[in-house]
CSV table of C-alpha atoms and ligand atoms in Angstrom, one decimal:
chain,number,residue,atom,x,y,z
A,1493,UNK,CA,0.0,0.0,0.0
A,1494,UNK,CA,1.4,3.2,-1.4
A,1495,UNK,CA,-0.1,5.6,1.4
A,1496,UNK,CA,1.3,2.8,4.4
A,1497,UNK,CA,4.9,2.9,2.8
A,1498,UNK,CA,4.9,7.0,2.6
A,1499,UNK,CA,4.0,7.2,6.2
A,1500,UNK,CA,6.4,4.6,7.4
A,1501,UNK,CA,9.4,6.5,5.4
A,1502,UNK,CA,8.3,10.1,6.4
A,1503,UNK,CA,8.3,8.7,10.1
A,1504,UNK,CA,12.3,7.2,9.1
A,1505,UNK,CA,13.1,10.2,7.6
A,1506,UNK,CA,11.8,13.0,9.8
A,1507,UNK,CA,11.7,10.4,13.2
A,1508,UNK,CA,8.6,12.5,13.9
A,1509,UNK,CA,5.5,11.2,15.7
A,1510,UNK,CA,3.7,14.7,15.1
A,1511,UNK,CA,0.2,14.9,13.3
A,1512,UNK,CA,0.7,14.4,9.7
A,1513,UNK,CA,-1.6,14.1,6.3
A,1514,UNK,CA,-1.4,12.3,3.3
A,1515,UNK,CA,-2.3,13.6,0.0
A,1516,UNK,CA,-2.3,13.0,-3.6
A,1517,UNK,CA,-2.3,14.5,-7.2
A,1518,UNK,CA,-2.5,12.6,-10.6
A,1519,UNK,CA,-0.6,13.5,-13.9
A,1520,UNK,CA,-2.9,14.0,-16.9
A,1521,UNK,CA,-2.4,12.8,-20.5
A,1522,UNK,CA,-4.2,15.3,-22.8
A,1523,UNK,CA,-6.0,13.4,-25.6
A,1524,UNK,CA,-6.6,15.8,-28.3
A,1525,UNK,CA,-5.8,20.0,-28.4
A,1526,UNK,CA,-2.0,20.2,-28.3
A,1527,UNK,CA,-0.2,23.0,-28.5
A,1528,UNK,CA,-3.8,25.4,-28.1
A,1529,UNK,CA,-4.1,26.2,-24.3
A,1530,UNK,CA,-1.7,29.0,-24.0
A,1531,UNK,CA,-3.9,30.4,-27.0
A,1532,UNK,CA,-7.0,29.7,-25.3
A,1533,UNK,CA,-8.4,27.2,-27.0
A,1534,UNK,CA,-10.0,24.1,-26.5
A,1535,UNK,CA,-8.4,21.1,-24.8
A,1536,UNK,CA,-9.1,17.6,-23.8
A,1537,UNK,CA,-7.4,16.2,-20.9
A,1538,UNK,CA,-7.8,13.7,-18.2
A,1539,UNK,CA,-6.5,12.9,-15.1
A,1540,UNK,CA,-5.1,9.3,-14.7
A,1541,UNK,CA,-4.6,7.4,-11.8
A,1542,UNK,CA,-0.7,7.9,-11.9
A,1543,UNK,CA,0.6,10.8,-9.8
A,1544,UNK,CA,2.3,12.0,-6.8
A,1545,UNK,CA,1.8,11.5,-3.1
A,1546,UNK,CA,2.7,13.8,-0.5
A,1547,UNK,CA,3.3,12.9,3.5
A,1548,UNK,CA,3.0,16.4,5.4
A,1549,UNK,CA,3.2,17.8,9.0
A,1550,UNK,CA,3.4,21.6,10.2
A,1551,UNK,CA,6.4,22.3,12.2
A,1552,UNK,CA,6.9,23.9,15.6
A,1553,UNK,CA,9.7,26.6,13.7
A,1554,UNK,CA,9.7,28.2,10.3
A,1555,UNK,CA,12.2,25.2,9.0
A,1556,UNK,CA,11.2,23.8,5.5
A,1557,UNK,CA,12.7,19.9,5.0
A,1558,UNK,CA,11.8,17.7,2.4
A,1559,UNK,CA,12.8,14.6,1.0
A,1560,UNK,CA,11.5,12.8,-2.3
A,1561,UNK,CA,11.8,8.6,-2.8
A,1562,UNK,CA,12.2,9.8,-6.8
A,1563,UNK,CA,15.7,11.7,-5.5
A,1564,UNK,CA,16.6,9.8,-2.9
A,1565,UNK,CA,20.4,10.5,-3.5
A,1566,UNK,CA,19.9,14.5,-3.0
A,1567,UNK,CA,18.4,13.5,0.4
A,1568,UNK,CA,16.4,15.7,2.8
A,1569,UNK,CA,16.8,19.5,1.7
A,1570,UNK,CA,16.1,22.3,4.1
A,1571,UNK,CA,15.2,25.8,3.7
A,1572,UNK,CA,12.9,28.4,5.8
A,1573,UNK,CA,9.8,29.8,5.3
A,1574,UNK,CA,11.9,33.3,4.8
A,1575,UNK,CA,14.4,31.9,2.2
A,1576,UNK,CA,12.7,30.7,-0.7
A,1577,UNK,CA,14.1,32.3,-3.9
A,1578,UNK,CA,15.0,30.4,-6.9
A,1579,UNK,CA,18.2,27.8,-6.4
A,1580,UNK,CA,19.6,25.8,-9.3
A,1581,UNK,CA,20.7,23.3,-6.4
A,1582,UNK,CA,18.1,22.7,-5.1
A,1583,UNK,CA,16.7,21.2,-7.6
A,1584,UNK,CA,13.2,19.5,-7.2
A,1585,UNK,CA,12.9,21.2,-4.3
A,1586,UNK,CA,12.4,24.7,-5.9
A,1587,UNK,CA,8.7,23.4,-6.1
A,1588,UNK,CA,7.6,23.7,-2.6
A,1589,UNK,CA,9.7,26.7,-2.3
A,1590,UNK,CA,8.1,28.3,-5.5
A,1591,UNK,CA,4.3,27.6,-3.8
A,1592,UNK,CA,5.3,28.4,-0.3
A,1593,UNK,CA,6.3,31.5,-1.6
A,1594,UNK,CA,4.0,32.3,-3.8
A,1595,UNK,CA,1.3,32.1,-1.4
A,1596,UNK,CA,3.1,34.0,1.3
A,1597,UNK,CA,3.6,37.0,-1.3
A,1598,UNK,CA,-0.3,36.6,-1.5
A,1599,UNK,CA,-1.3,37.3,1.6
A,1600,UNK,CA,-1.8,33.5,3.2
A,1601,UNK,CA,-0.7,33.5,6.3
A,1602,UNK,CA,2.1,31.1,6.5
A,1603,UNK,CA,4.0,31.3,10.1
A,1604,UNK,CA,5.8,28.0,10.5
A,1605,UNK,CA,7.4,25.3,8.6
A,1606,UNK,CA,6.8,21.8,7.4
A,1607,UNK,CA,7.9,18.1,6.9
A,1608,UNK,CA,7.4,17.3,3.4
A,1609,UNK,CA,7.9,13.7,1.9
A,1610,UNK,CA,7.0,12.7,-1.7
A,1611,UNK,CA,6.7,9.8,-3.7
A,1612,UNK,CA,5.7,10.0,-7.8
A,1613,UNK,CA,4.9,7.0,-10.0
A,1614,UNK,CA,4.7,9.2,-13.2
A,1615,UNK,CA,7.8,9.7,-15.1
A,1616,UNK,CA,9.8,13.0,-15.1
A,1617,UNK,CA,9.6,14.4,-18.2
A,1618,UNK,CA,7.4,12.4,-20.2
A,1619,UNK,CA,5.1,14.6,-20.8
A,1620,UNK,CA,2.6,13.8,-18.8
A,1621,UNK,CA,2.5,16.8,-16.3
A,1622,UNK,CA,4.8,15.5,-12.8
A,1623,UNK,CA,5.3,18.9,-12.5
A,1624,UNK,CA,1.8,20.0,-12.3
A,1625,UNK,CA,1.0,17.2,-10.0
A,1626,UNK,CA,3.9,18.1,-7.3
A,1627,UNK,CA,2.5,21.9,-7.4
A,1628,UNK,CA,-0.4,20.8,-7.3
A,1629,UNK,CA,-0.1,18.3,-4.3
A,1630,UNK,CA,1.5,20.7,-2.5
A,1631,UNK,CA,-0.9,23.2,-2.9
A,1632,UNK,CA,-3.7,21.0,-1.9
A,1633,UNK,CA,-2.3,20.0,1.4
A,1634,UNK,CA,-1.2,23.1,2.7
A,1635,UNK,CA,-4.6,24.5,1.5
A,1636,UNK,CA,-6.0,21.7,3.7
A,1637,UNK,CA,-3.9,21.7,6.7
A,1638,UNK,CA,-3.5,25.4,7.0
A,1639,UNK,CA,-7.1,25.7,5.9
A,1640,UNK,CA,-6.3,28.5,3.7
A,1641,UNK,CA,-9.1,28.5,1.9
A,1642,UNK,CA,-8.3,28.5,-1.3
A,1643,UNK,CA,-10.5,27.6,-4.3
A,1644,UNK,CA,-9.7,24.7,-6.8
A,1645,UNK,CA,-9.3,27.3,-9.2
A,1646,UNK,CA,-7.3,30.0,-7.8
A,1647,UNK,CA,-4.9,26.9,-6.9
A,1648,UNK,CA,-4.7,25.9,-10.8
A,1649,UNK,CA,-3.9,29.7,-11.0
A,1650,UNK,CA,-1.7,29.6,-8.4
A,1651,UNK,CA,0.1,26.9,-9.7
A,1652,UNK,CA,0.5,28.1,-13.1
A,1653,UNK,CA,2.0,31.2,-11.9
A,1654,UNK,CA,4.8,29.4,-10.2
A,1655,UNK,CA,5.8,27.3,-13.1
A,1656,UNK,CA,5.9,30.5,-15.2
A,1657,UNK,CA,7.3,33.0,-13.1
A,1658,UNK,CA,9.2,30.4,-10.4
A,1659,UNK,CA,10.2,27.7,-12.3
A,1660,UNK,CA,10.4,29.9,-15.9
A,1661,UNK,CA,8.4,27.6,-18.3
A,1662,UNK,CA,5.8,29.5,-20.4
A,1663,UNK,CA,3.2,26.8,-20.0
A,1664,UNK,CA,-0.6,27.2,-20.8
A,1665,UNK,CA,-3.2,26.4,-18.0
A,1666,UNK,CA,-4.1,22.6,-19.1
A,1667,UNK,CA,-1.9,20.9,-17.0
A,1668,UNK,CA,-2.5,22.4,-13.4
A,1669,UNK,CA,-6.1,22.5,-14.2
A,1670,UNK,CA,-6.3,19.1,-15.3
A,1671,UNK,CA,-4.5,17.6,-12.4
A,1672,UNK,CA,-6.9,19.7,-10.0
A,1673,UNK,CA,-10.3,19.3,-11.7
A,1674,UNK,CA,-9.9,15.4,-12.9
A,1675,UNK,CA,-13.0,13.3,-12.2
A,1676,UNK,CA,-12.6,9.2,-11.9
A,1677,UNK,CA,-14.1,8.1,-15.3
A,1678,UNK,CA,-14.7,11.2,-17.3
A,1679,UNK,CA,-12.1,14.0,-20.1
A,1680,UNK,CA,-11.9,17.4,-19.3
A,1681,UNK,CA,-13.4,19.8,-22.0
A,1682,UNK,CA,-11.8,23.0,-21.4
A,1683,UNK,CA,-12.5,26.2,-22.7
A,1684,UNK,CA,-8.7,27.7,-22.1
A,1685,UNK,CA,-10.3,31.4,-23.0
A,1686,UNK,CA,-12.6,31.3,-20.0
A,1687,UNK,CA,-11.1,28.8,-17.9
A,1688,UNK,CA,-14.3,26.6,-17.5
A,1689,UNK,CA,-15.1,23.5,-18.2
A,1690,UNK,CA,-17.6,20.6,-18.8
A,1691,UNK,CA,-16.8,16.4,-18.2
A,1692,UNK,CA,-17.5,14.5,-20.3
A,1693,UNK,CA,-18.2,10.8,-19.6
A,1694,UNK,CA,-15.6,8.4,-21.0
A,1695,UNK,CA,-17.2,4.7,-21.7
A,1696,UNK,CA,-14.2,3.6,-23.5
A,1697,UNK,CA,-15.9,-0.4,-23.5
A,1698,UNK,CA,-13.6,-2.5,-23.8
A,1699,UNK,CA,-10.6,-0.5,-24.9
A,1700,UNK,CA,-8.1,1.1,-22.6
A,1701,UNK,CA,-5.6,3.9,-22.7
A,1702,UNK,CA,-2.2,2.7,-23.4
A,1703,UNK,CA,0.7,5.1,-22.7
A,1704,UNK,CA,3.6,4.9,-24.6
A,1705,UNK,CA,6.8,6.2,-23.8
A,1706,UNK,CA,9.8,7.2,-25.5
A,1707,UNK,CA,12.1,7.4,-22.6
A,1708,UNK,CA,14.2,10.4,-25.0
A,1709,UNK,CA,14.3,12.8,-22.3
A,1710,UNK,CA,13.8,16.5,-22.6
A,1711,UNK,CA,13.6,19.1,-20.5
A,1712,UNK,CA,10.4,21.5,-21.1
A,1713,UNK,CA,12.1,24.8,-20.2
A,1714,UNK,CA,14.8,23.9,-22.8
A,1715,UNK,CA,12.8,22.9,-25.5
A,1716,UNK,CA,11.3,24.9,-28.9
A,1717,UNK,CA,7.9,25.1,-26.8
A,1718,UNK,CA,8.3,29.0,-26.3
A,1719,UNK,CA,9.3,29.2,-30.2
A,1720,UNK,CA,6.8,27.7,-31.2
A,1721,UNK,CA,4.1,29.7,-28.9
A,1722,UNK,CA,5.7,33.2,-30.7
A,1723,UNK,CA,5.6,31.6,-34.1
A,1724,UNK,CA,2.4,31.0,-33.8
A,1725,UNK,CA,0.8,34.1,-32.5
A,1726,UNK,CA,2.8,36.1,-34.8
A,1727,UNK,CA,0.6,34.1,-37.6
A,1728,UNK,CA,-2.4,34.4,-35.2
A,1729,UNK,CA,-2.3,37.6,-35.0
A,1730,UNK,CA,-2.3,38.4,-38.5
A,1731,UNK,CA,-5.7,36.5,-38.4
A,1732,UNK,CA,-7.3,38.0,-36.0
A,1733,UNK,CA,-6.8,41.8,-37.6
A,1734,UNK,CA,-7.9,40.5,-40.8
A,1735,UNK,CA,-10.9,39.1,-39.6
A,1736,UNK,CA,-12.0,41.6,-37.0
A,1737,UNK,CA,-11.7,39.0,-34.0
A,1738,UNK,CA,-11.0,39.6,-30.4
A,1739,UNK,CA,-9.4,36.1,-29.3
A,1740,UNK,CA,-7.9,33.4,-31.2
A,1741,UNK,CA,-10.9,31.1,-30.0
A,1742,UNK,CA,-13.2,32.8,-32.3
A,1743,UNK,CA,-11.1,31.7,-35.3
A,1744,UNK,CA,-12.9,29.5,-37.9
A,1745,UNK,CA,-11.2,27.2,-40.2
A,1746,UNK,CA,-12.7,29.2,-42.9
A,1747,UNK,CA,-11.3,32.5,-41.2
A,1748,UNK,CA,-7.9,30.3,-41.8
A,1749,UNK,CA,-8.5,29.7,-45.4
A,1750,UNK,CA,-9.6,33.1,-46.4
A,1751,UNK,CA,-7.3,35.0,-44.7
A,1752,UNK,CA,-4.2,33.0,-44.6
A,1753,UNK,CA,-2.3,34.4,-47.5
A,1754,UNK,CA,-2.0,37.4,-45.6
A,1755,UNK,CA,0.8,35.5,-43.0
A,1756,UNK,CA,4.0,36.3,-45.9
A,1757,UNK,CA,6.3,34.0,-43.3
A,1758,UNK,CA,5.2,30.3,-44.3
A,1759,UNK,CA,6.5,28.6,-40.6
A,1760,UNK,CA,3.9,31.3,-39.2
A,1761,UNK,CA,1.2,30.0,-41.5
A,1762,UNK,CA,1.9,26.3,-40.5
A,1763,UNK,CA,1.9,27.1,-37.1
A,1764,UNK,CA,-1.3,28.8,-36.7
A,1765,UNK,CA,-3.2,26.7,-39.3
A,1766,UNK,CA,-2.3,24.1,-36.6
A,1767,UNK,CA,-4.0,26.1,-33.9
A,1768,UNK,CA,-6.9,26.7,-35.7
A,1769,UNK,CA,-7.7,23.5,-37.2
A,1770,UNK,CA,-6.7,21.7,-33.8
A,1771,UNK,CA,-8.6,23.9,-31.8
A,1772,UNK,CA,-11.7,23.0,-33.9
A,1773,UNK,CA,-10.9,19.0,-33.8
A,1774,UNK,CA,-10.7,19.4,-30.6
A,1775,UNK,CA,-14.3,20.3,-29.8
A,1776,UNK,CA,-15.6,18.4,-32.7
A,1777,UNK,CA,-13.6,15.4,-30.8
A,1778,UNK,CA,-15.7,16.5,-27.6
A,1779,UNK,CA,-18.8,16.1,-29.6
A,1780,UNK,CA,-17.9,12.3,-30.3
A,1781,UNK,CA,-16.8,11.7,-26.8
A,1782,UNK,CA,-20.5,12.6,-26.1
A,1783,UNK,CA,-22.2,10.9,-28.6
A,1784,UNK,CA,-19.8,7.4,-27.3
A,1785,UNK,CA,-18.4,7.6,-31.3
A,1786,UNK,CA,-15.0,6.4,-30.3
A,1787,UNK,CA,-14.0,5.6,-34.0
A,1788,UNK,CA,-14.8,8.7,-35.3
A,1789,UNK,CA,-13.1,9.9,-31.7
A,1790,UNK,CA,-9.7,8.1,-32.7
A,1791,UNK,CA,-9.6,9.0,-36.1
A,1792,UNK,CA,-9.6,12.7,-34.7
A,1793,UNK,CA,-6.8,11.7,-33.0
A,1794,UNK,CA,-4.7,10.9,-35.4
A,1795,UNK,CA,-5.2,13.6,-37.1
A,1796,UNK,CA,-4.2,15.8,-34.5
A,1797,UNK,CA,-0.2,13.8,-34.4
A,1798,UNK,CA,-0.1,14.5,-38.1
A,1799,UNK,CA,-1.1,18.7,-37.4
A,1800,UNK,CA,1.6,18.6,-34.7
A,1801,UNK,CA,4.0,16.7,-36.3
A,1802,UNK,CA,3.7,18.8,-40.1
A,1803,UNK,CA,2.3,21.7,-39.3
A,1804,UNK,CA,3.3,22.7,-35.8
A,1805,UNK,CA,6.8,20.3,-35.9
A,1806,UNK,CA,6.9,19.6,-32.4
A,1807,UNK,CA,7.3,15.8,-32.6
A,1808,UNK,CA,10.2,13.4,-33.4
A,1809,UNK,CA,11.3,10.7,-35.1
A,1810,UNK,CA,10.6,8.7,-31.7
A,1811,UNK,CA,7.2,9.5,-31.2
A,1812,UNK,CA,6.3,9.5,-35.2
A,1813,UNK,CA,7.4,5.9,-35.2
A,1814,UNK,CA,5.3,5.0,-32.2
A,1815,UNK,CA,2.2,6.2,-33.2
A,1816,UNK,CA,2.8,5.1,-37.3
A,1817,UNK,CA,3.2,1.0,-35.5
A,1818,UNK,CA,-0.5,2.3,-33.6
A,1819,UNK,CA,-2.4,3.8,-36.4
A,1820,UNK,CA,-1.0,0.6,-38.7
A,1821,UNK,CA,-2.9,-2.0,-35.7
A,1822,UNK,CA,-6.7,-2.4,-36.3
A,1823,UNK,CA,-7.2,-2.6,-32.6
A,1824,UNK,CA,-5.6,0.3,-32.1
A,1825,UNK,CA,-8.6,3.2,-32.1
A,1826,UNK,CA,-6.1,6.5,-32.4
A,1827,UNK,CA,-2.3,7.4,-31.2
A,1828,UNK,CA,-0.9,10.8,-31.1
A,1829,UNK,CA,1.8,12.3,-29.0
A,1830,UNK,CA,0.7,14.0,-25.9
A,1831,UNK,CA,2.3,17.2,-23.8
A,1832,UNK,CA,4.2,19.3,-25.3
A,1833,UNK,CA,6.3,16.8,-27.8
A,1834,UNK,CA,10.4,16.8,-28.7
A,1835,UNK,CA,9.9,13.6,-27.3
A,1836,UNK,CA,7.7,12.4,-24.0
A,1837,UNK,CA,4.8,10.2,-24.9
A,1838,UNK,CA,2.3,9.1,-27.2
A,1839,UNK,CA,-1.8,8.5,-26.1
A,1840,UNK,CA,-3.7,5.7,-27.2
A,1841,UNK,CA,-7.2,4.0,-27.1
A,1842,UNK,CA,-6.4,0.0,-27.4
A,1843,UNK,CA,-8.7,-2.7,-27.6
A,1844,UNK,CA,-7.8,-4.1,-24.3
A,1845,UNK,CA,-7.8,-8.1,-25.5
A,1846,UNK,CA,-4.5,-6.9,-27.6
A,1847,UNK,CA,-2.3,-4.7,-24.9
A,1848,UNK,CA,-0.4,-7.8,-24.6
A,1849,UNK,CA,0.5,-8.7,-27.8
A,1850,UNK,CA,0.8,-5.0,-28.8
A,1851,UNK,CA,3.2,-4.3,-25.9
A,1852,UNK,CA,5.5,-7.3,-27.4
A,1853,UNK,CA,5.6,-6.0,-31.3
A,1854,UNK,CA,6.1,-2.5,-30.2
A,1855,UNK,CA,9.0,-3.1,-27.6
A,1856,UNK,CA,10.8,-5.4,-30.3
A,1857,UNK,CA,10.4,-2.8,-33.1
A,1858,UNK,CA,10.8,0.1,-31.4
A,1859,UNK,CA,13.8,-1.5,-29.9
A,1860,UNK,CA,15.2,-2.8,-33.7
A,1861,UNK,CA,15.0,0.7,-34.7
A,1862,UNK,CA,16.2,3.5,-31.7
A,1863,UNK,CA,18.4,0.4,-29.9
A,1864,UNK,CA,16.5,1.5,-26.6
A,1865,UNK,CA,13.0,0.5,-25.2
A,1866,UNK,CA,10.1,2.4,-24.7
A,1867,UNK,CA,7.9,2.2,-21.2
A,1868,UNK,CA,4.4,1.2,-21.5
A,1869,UNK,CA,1.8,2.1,-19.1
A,1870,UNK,CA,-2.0,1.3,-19.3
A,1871,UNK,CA,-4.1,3.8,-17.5
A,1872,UNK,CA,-7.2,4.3,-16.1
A,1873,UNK,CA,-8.9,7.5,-15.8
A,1874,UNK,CA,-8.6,9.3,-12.1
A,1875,UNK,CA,-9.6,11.5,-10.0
A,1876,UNK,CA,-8.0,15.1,-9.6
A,1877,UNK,CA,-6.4,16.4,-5.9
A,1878,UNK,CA,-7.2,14.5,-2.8
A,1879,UNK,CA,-7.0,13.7,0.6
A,1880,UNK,CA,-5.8,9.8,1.5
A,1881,UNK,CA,-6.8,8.1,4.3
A,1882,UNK,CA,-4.6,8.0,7.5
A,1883,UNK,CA,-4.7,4.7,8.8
A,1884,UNK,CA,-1.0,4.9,10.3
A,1885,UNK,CA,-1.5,8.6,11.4
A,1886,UNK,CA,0.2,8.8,14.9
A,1887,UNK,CA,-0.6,11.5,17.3
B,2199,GLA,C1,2.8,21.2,-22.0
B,2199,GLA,C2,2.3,22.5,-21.4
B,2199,GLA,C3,0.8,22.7,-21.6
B,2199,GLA,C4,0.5,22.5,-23.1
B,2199,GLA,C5,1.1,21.3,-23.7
B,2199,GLA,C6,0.9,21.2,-25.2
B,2199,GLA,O1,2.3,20.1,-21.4
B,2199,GLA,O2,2.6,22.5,-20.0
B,2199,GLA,O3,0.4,23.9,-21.1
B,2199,GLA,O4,0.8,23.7,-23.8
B,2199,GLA,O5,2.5,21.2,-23.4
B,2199,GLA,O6,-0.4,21.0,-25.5
């Protein structure tokens, strides 16, 4: 039992008997509407039941340790509640620092310190949002234990705002609000203009989501992500004076196609004919989630890895052979990458009878070809933010 095993290390680690709380956040895989959030368009998440679980208690001084089981060799790191700028050493600890922080330079009243111990069964870097789920975790606890108050949303803000400003990665909003608003069983539809969403209801039958990972590594903040978000916009933009619009959520494929001759730089045009036409897909997709019309569904899907990979070029060879072996498997529903690309993932909706013998072929081939092996993960679809029980709680 994960929550047992976090408790009985934060008690070896910290040698503490104090009050303490367990908590958890999931990652998200977004299944169609890449690369459209930070524009505000449409997106399609979901939480799955992979994430990150926190062990926390409040402190009788203003001392800050932590300790995560994915770093065990930095060991326990220590700060204060009145040093908590930015440190390249620090390393994964910057997170709690970044909320802690945060919140403090927003009014919460935050007087003493904290234990912090962390365990994550997502992958760093794969693109499906670990760093969402640790701000996210943290935020939800101290929310909780300090009862701050704090709404689901302003936390997704809050979040946000620490990963762009704290961390420095430009993300969009999908992420954070994905991990926080996930619901066991349903997709997100977002409406990244407004921030608001609807569920929708995922009967997947008897197909599952498969996860496929790349194991390339890449790191987010060094990646062509905040290229591509100017690139884009520049093109956007161009679109949106032509046509009179306000926000780039208002922006018809036709308004594309009329109007696109007008963006002389052709990488701009690519990029924001992705935008448009994914952010359109995207809520067509949500239409077929609706209506349970997972074929039509998938082959939205695949449509979308072929917009990203031509048009907004933010995949790789890696992920392009991945989802070529899924689209080519007739139990295979739809495959596209998922997260911000250059490497991370791929989505995909398997008939569940075949994630054996699919799991086989694509190890061996994918193996043949890069000489390294991809990690496979079925998912289900979780819950967002939430309080575990305490069973071993000692007080
Ligand atoms: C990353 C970012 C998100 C989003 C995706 C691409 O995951 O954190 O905000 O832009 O890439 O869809």
């Amino acid at each position: 039992m994960i929550i047992d095993e976090l408790i009985s290390k934060f008690d070896s680690v910290f040698d503490e008997k104090y009050k303490k709380k367990t908590f958890f956040a999931p990652g998200r895989v977004n299944l169609i509407g890449g690369h459209v959030d930070y524009h505000g368009g449409f997106v399609l998440p979901c939480a799955i039941n992979f994430g990150t679980y926190m062990a926390v208690s409040i402190r009788k001084d203003n001392k800050i340790f932590g300790y995560s089981n994915n770093f065990e060799e930095k060991g326990v790191i220590e700060s204060n509640i009145n040093e908590l700028d930015y440190l390249e050493t620090d390393d994964w600890f910057n997170y709690p620092k970044g909320i802690i922080k945060t919140l403090i330079e927003k009014g919460y009243k935050i007087s003493s310190g904290f234990n912090m111990l962390f365990f994550g069964n997502i992958p760093n870097g794969a693109g499906l949002s670990s760093s969402a789920s640790l701000e996210l975790v943290i935020l939800y606890a101290l929310n909780n234990i300090l009862d701050l108050k704090i709404t689901t949303l302003e936390m997704v803000l809050i979040a946000k705002e620490v990963e762009n400003k704290y961390i420095g990665v430009n993300c969009g909003i999908m992420d954070q609000y994905a991990v926080a608003f996930g619901k066991k069983n349903n997709a997100i539809l977002l409406d990244c203009e407004l921030n608001k969403h609807e569920y929708v209801k995922m009967d997947l039958k008897d197909n599952k989501i498969m996860i496929i990972n790349t194991n390339k590594q890449r790191k987010l903040s060094d990646s062509k992500y905040n290229e591509r978000r100017a690139e884009s916009y520049s093109g956007l933009k161009i679109l949106l004076e032509n046509t009179n619009k306000k926000s780039i959520s208002e922006l018809k494929i036709e308004d594309f196609e009329k109007y696109n001759n007008e963006i002389s730089n052709e990488t701009e045009r690519k990029r924001a004919k992705h935008v448009i036409y994914e952010n359109n897909r995207t809520i067509s997709a949500g239409k077929l989630l609706k209506e349970n019309d997972l074929l039509n569904f998938g082959k939205l899907i695949n449509e979308s890895h072929k917009s990203l990979k031509n048009d907004y070029e933010v995949s790789c060879d890696e992920l392009d052979y991945l989802v070529e072996l899924m689209i080519n498997d007739e139990s295979v529903l739809g495959s596209r990458m998922t997260g911000a690309g250059f490497g991370g993932c791929t989505v995909n909706i398997v008939n569940e009878n075949e994630i054996g013998r699919i799991t086989e072929e694509v190890n061996k081939k994918y193996f043949e070809k890069f000489g390294f092996y991809p990690s496979i993960y079925v998912a289900d679809v979780g819950d967002g933010c939430k309080e575990m029980r305490l069973e071993s709680e000692s007080n």
